[in-house]
Coordinates of C-alpha atoms and ligand atoms in Angstrom, one line a residue:
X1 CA -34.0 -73.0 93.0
X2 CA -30.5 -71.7 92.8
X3 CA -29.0 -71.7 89.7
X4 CA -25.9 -73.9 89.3
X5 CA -25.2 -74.3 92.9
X6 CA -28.2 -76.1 94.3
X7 CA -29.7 -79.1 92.9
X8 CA -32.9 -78.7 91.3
X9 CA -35.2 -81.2 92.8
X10 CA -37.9 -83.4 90.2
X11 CA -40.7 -85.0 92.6
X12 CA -42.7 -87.9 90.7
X13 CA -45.6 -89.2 92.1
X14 CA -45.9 -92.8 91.3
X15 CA -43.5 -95.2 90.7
X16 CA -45.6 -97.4 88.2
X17 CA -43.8 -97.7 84.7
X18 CA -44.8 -94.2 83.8
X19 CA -42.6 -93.1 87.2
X20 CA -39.6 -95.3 86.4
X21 CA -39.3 -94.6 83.1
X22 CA -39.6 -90.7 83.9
X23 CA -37.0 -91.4 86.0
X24 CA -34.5 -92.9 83.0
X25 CA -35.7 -90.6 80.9
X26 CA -34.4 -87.5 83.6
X27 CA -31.2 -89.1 83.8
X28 CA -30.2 -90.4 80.3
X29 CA -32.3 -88.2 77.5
X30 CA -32.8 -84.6 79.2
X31 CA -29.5 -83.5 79.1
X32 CA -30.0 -81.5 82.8
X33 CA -27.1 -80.8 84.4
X34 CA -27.1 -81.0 88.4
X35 CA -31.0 -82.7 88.7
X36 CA -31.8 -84.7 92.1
X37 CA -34.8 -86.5 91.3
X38 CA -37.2 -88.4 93.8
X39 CA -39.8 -91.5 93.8
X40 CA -42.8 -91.7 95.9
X41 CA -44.9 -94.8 96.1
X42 CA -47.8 -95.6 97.9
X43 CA -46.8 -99.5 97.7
X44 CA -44.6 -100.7 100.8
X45 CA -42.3 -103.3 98.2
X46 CA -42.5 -102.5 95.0
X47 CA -44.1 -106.1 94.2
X48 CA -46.1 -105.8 90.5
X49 CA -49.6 -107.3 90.9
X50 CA -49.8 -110.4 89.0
X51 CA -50.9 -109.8 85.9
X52 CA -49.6 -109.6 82.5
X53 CA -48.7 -106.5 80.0
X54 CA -48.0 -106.5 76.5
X55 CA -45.9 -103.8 74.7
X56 CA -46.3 -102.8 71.3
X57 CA -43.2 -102.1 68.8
X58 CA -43.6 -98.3 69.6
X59 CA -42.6 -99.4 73.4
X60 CA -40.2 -101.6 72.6
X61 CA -38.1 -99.0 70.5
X62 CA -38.7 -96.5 73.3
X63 CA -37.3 -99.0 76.0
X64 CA -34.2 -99.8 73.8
X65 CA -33.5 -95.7 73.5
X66 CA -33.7 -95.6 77.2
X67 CA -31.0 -97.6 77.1
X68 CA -33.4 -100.6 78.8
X69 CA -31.7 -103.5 76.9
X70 CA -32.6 -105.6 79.6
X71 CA -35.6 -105.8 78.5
X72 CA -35.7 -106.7 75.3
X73 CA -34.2 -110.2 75.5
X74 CA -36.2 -113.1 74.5
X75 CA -35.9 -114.5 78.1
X76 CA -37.8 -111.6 79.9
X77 CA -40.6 -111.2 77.3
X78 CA -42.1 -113.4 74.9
X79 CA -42.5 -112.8 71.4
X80 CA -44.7 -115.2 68.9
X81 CA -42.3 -117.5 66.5
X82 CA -44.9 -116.1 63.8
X83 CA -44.2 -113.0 63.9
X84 CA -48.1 -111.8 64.1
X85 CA -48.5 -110.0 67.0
X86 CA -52.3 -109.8 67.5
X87 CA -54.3 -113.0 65.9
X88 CA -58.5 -113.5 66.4
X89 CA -60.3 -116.4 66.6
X90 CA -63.9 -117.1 67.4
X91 CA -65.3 -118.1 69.9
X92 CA -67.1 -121.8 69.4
X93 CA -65.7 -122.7 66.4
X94 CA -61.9 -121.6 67.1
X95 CA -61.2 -120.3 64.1
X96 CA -58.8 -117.7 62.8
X97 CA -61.2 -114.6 61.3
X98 CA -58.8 -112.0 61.4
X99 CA -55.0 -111.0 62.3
X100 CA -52.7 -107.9 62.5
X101 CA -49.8 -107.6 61.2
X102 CA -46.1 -105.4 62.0
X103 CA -46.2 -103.0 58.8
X104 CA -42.6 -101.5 59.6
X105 CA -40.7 -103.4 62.4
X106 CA -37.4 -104.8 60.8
X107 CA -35.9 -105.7 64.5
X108 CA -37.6 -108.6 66.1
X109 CA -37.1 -107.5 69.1
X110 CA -39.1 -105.1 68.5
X111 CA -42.0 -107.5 67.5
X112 CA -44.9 -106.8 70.3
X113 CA -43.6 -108.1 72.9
X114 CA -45.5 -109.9 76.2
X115 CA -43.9 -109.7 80.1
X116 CA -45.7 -110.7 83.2
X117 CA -45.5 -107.0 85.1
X118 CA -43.1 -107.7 88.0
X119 CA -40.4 -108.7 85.0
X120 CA -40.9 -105.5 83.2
X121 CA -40.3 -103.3 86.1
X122 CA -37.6 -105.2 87.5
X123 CA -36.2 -104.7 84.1
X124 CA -36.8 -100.8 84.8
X125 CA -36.1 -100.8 88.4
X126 CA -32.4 -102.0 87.7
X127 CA -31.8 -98.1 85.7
X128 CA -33.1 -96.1 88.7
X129 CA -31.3 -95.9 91.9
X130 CA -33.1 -97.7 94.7
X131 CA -32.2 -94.9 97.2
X132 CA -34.1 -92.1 94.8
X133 CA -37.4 -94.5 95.4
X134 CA -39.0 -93.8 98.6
X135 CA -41.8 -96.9 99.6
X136 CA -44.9 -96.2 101.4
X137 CA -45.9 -93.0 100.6
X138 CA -49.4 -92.8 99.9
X139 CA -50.1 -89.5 98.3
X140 CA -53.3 -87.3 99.3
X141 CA -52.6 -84.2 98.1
X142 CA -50.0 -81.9 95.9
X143 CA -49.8 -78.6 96.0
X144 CA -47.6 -76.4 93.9
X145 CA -47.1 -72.3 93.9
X146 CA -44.4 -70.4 91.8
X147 CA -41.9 -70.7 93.9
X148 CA -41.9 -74.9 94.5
X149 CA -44.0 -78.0 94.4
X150 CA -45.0 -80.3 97.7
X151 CA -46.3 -83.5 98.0
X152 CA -48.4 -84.5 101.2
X153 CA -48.8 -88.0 102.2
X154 CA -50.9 -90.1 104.2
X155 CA -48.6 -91.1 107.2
X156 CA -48.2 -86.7 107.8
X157 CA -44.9 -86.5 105.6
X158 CA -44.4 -84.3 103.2
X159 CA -41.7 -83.7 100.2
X160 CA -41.0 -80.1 98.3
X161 CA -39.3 -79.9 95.1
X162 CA -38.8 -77.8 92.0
X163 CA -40.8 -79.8 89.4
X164 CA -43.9 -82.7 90.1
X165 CA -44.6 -85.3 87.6
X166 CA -47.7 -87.0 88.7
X167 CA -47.0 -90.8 87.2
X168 CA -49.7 -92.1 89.9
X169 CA -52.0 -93.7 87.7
X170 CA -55.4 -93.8 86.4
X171 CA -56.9 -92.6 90.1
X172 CA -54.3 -90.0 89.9
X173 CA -53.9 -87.6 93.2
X174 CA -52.2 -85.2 91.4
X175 CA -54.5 -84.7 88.9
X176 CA -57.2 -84.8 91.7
X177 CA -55.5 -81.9 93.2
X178 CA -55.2 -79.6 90.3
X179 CA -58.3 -81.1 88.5
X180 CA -61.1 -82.0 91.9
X181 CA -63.9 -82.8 89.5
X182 CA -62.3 -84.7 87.3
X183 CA -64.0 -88.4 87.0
X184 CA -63.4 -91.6 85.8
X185 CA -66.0 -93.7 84.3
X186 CA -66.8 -97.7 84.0
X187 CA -66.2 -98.9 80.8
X188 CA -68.6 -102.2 81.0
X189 CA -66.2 -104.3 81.5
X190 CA -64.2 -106.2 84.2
X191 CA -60.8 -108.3 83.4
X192 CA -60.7 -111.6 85.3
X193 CA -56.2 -112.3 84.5
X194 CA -54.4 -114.8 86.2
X195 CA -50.6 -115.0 85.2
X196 CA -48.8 -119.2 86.3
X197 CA -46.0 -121.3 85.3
X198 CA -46.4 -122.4 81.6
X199 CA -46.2 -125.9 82.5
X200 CA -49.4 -125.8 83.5
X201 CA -51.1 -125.9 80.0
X202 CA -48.0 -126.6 77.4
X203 CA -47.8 -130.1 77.0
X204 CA -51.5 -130.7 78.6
X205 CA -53.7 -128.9 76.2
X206 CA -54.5 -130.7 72.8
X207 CA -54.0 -128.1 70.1
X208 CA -52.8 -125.2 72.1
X209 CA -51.4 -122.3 69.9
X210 CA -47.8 -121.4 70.5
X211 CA -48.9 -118.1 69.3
X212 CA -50.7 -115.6 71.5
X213 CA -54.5 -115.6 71.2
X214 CA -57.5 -113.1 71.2
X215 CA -61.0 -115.2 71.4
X216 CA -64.1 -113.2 70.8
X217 CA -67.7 -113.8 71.4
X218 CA -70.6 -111.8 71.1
X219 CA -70.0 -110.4 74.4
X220 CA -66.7 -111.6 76.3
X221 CA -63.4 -111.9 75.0
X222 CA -60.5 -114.4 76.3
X223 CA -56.7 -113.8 75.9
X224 CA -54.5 -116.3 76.5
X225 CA -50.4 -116.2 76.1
X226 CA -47.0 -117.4 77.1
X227 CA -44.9 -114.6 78.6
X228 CA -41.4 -114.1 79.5
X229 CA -39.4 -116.4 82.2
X230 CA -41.9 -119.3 81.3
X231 CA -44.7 -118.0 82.8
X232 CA -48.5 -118.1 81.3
X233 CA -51.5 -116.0 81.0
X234 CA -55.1 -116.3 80.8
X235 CA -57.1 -112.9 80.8
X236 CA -61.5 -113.6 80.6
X237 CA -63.0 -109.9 80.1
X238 CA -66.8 -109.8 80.6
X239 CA -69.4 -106.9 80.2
X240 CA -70.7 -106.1 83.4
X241 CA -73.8 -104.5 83.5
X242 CA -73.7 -102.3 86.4
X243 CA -73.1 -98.4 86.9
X244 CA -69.6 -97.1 87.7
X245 CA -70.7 -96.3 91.3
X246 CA -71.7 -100.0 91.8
X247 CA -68.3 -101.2 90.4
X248 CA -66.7 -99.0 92.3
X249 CA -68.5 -99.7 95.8
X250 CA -68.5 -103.6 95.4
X251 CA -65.1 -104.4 92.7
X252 CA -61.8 -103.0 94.0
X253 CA -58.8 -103.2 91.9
X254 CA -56.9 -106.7 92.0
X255 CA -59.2 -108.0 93.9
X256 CA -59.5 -111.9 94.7
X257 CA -61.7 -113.6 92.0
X258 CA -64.1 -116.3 91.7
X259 CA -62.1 -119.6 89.2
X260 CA -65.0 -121.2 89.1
X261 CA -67.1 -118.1 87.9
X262 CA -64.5 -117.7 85.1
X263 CA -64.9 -121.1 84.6
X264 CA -68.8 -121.4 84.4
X265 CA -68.6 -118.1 82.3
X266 CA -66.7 -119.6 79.4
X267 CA -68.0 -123.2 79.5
X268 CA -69.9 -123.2 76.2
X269 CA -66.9 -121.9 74.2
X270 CA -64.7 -124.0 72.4
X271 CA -62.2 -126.9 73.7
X272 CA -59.4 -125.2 74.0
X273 CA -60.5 -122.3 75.8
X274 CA -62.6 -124.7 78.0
X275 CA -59.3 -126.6 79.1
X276 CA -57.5 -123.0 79.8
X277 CA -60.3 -122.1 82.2
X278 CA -60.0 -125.5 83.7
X279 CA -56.1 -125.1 84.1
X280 CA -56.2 -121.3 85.1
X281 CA -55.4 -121.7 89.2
X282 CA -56.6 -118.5 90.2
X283 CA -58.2 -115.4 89.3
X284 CA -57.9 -111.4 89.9
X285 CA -60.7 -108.7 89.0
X286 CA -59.8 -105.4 87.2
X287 CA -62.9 -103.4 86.4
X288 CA -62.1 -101.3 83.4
X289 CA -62.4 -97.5 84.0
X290 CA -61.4 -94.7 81.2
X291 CA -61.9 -90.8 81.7
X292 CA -62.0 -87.9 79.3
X293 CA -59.2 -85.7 77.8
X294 CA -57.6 -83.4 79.9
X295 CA -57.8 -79.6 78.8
X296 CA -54.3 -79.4 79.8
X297 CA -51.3 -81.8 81.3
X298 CA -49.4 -78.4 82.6
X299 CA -50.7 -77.3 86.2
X300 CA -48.7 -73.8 86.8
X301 CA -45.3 -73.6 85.4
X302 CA -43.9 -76.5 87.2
X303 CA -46.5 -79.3 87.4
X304 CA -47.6 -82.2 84.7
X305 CA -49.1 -85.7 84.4
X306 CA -47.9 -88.7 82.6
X307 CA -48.7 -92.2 81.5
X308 CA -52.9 -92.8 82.9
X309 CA -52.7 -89.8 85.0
X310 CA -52.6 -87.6 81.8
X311 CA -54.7 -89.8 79.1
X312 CA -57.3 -92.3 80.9
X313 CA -57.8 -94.6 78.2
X314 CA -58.2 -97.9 80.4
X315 CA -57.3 -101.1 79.0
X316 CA -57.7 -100.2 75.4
X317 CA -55.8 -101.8 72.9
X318 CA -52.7 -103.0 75.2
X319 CA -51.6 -99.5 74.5
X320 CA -50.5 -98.1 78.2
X321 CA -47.3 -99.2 78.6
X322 CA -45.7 -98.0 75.6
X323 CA -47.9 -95.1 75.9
X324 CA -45.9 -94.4 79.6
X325 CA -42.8 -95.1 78.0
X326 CA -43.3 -92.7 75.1
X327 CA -44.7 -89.9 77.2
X328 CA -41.3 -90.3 79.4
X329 CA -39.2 -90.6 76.5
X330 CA -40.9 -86.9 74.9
X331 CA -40.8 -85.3 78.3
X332 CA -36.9 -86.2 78.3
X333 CA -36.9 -84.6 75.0
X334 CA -38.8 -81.4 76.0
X335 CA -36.1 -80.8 78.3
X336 CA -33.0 -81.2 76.2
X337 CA -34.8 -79.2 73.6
X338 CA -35.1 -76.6 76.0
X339 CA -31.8 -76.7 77.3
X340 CA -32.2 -75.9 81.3
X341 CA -34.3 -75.3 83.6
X342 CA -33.2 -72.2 85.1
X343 CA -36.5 -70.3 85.2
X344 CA -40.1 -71.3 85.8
X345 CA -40.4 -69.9 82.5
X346 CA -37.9 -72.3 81.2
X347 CA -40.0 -74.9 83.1
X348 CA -43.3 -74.1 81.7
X349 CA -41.8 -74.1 78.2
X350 CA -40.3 -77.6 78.4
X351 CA -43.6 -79.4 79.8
X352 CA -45.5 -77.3 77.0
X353 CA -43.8 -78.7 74.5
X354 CA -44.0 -82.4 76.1
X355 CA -47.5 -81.7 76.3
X356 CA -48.0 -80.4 72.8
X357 CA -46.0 -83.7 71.1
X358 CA -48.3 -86.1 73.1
X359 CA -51.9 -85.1 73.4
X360 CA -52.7 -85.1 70.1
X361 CA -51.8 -88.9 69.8
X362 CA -53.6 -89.6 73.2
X363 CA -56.5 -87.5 72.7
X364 CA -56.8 -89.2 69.4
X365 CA -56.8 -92.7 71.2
X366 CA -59.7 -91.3 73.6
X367 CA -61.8 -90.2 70.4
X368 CA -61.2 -94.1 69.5
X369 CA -62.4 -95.6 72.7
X370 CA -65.0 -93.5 73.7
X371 CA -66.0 -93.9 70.4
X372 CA -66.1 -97.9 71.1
X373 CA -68.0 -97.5 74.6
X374 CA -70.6 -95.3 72.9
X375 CA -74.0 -97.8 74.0
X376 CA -76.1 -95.2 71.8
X377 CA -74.5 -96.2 68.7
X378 CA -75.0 -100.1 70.0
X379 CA -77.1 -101.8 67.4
X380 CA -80.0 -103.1 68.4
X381 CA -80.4 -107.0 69.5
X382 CA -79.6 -109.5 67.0
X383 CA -83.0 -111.1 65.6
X384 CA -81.5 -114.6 65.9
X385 CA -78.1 -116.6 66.5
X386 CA -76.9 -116.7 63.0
X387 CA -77.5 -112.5 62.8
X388 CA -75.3 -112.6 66.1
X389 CA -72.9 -114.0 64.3
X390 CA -72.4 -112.9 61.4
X391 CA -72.4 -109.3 63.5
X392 CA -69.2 -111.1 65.4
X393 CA -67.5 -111.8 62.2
X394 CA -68.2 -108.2 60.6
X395 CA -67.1 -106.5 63.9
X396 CA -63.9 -108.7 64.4
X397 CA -62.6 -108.2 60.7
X398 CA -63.7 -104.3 60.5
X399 CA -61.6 -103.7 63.9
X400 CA -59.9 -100.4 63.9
X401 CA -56.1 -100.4 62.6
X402 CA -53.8 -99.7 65.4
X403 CA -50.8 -99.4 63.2
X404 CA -51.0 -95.5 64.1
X405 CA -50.4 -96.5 67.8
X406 CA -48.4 -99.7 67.5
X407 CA -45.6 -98.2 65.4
X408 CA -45.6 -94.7 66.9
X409 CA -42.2 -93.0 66.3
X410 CA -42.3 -90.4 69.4
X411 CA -38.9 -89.2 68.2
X412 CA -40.7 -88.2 64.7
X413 CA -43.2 -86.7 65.8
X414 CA -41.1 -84.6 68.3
X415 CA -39.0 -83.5 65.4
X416 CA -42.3 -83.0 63.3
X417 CA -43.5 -81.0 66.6
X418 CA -40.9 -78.8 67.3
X419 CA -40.5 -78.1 63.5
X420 CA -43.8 -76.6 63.4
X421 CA -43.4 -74.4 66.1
X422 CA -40.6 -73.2 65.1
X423 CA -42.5 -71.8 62.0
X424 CA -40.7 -74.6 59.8
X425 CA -42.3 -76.7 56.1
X426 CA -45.3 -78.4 57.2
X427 CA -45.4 -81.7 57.5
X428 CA -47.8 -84.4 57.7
X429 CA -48.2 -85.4 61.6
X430 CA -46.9 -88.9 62.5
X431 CA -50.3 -88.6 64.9
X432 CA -52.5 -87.6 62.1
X433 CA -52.7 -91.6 60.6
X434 CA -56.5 -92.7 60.5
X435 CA -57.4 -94.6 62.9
X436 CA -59.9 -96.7 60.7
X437 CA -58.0 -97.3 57.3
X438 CA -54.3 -96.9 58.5
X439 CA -54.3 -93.8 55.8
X440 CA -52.3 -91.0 57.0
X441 CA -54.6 -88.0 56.6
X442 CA -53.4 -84.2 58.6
X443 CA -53.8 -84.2 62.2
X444 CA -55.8 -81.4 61.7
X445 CA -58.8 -82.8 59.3
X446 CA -59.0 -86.2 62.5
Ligands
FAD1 C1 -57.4 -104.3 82.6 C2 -56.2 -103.6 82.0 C3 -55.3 -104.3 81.2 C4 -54.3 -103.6 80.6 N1 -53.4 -104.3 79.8 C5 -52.4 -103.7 79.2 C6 -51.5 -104.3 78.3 O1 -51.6 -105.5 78.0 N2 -50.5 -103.6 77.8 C7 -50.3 -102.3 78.1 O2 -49.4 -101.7 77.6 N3 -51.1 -101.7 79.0 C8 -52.1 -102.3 79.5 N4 -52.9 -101.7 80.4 C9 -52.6 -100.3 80.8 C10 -51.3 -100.2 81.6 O3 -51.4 -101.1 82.7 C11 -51.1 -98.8 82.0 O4 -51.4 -98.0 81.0 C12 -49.6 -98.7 82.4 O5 -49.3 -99.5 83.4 C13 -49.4 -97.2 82.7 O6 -48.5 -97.1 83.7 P1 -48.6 -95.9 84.8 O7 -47.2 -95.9 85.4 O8 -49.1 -94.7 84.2 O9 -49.7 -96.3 85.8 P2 -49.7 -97.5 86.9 O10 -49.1 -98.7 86.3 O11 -51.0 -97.6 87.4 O12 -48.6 -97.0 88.0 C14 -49.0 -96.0 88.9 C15 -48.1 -96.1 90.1 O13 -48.4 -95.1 91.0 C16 -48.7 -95.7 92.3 N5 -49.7 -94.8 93.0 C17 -51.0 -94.7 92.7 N6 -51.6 -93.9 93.5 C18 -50.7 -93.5 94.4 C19 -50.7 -92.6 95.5 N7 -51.9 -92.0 95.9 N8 -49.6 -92.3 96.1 C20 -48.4 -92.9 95.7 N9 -48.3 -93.8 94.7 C21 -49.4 -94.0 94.0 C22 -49.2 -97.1 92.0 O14 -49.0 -97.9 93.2 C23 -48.3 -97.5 90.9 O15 -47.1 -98.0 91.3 C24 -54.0 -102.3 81.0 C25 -54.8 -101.6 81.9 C26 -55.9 -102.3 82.4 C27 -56.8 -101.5 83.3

């Protein structure tokens, strides 16, 4: 890496909406002079799989900063006319038991926001040259040594940089390289999501909410909710009894489902969830994994993860969009702060401090859902179907506040961050809000 005269060279792995964000970020927050950066995905067209996303105000505000305006119009995403971004109902009887609320989001377009995927990286794909995104390569390996980075793929090619950001997901390869026995585990439950024109239901379905809609049972949940571009979606999640090696040998990722398995699943649940089933065309599987907390995210001076490679927190409260688009937006951040990338010392610094301003919130997250998928703190077996229920109520009006995720200021806690380390007044963490009562208590004490 010659200073000044030669470019220095970013490699991401990944070109997911961790990857493409990275990429904005690089270009419009980091303030590097001289930077050539470079996509590698294993997909041959960058096609999103069918499904939908939803991103919170946190990733909303994070996409506007990146100067992703296209984004936020009220033709690519939907937003509910309420204004209440999350609301439960129950299962048989269909009614409202619980909602949340935005505590501090003044901008509607903020307001959590719901996109089928191929819109929302279209939306990204239009702020990152198409000639920096190189298709069909299918990473095996990375390597990385003090002197460079290199990236081997699956058709024998291989690309050396200066810097690696491994943005390839959940089943990460470059955390697989630097990390071998890291592994993933199956969190009990498989998605069944389908995502079709709107038409399909609005008009058709007697007392359809315009709003979107969490149903829960005692075991399965449905989602269902209009998104951007007037498309639909329905999402069934089921707990699936069998071990993670099972999943993994017989469910593979978007895989073809079963309509009329989705249908027979939900038949005893209320009308209108009945006639979504009915009207849902198709359906795709997506087994729920999570992973623990990474020790670190920095691998040698010039290596780190971002988005699921770095916190494997599965489907978990919607969160892992915005959480991709945060950790992009910090790690543009960590660069400017630094100011240059001269040195792998320089490097190092600037993906410490990226590192330092987002585990805490991530790890925290992991706490929360591990927590969840804990089966020895499962109660045991209700005694009878009104205990069941009354168990359903409890658990859907005691659910965790997510205001500490939701609302997320990266930018604060950056500031906050940096203001520590530089031996400045301490200040309360932005990542230090309970997760249970919304109270903010230290970072430290969680
Ligand atoms: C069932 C389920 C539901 C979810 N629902 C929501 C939701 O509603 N809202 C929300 O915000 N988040 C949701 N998430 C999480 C969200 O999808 C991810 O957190 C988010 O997409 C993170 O993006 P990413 O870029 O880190 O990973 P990904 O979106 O997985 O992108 C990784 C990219 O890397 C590529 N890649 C992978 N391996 C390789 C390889 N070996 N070589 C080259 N390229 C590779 C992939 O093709 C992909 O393009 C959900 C997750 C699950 C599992």
């Amino acid at each position: 890496m010659a200073e000044n005269t030669q470019a220095t060279r970013i490699l991401i792995a990944g070109a997911g909406i961790a990857g493409l964000a990275t990429a904005v970020a690089l270009a419009r927050v980091s303030d590097l002079p001289n930077i050539d950066v470079q996509l590698y995905e294993q997909a041959s067209e960058l096609l999103e799989i069918g499904a939908s996303i939803a991103l919170s105000p946190n990733g909303m505000r994070t996409l506007e900063k990146l100067g992703v305006d296209n984004a936020l119009t009220d033709e690519t995403g939907f937003r509910s006319a309420s204004g209440i971004p999350q609301i439960f109902r129950h299962w048989k009887t269909n009614q409202v038991i619980s909602v949340d609320t935005h505590i501090n989001v003044p901008d509607p377009r903020h307001h959590t926001t719901r996109f089928h995927r191929g819109h929302i990286h279209s939306a990204l794909l239009e702020h990152v040259p198409k000639e920096s995104i190189h298709l069909g390569k299918k990473l095996i390996r990375a390597e990385a040594t003090d002197a460079g980075v290199s990236l081997f793929f699956e058709d024998g090619t291989s690309a050396h940089g200066d810097i690696l950001i491994g943005a390839d997901g959940i089943k990460s390869k470059v955390r697989q390289s630097f990390i071998p026995e890291y592994k993933l585990r199956f969190g009990g439950r498989v998605f069944m999501r389908a995502t079709f024109n709107a038409a399909l239901v609005e008009g058709k379905i007697p007392d359809l909410p315009a709003d979107s809609m969490h149903w829960w049972g005692p075991n399965d949940n449905f989602f269902a909710s209009k998104l951007g571009k007037n498309q639909y979606t329905t999402v069934g999640a089921y707990s699936d009894p069998r071990s993670s090696e099972e999943i993994e040998n017989s469910v593979a990722w978007d895989q073809k489902g079963d309509v009329t398995f989705l249908r027979e699943r939900y038949k005893g649940w209320n009308p209108v969830v009945r006639a979504l089933t009915e009207a849902t065309p198709y359906t795709n599987l997506y087994p729920n994994f999570t992973g623990d907390r990474l020790r670190t995210w920095v691998f040698g001076s010039r290596v780190t993860l971002i988005g699921d490679a770095a916190h494997a927190h599965g489907g978990a409260f919607a969160a892992g969009g915005s959480l991709a688009l945060d950790d992009a937006f910090a790690l543009g951040l960590a660069f400017r702060h630094v100011g240059g990338i001269s040195s792998p010392e320089k490097i190092e610094s600037a993906l410490k401090l990226y590192e330092s301003v987002r585990q805490t919130h991530t790890d925290r997250l992991l706490r929360v859902v591990h927590g969840l998928l804990d089966t020895s703190k499962k109660a045991p077996a209700a005694k009878s179907a009104e205990e069941e229920d009354a168990r359903l109520i409890e658990r859907l009006r005691s659910r965790p506040a997510t205001e500490w995720l939701s609302e997320y200021d990266v930018e604060r806690e950056f500031a906050h961050v940096v203001k520590e380390s530089e031996g400045g007044e301490k200040q309360e963490s932005y990542a230090g809000t309970s997760p249970v009562s919304g109270l903010q208590v230290p970072a430290s004490k969680l």
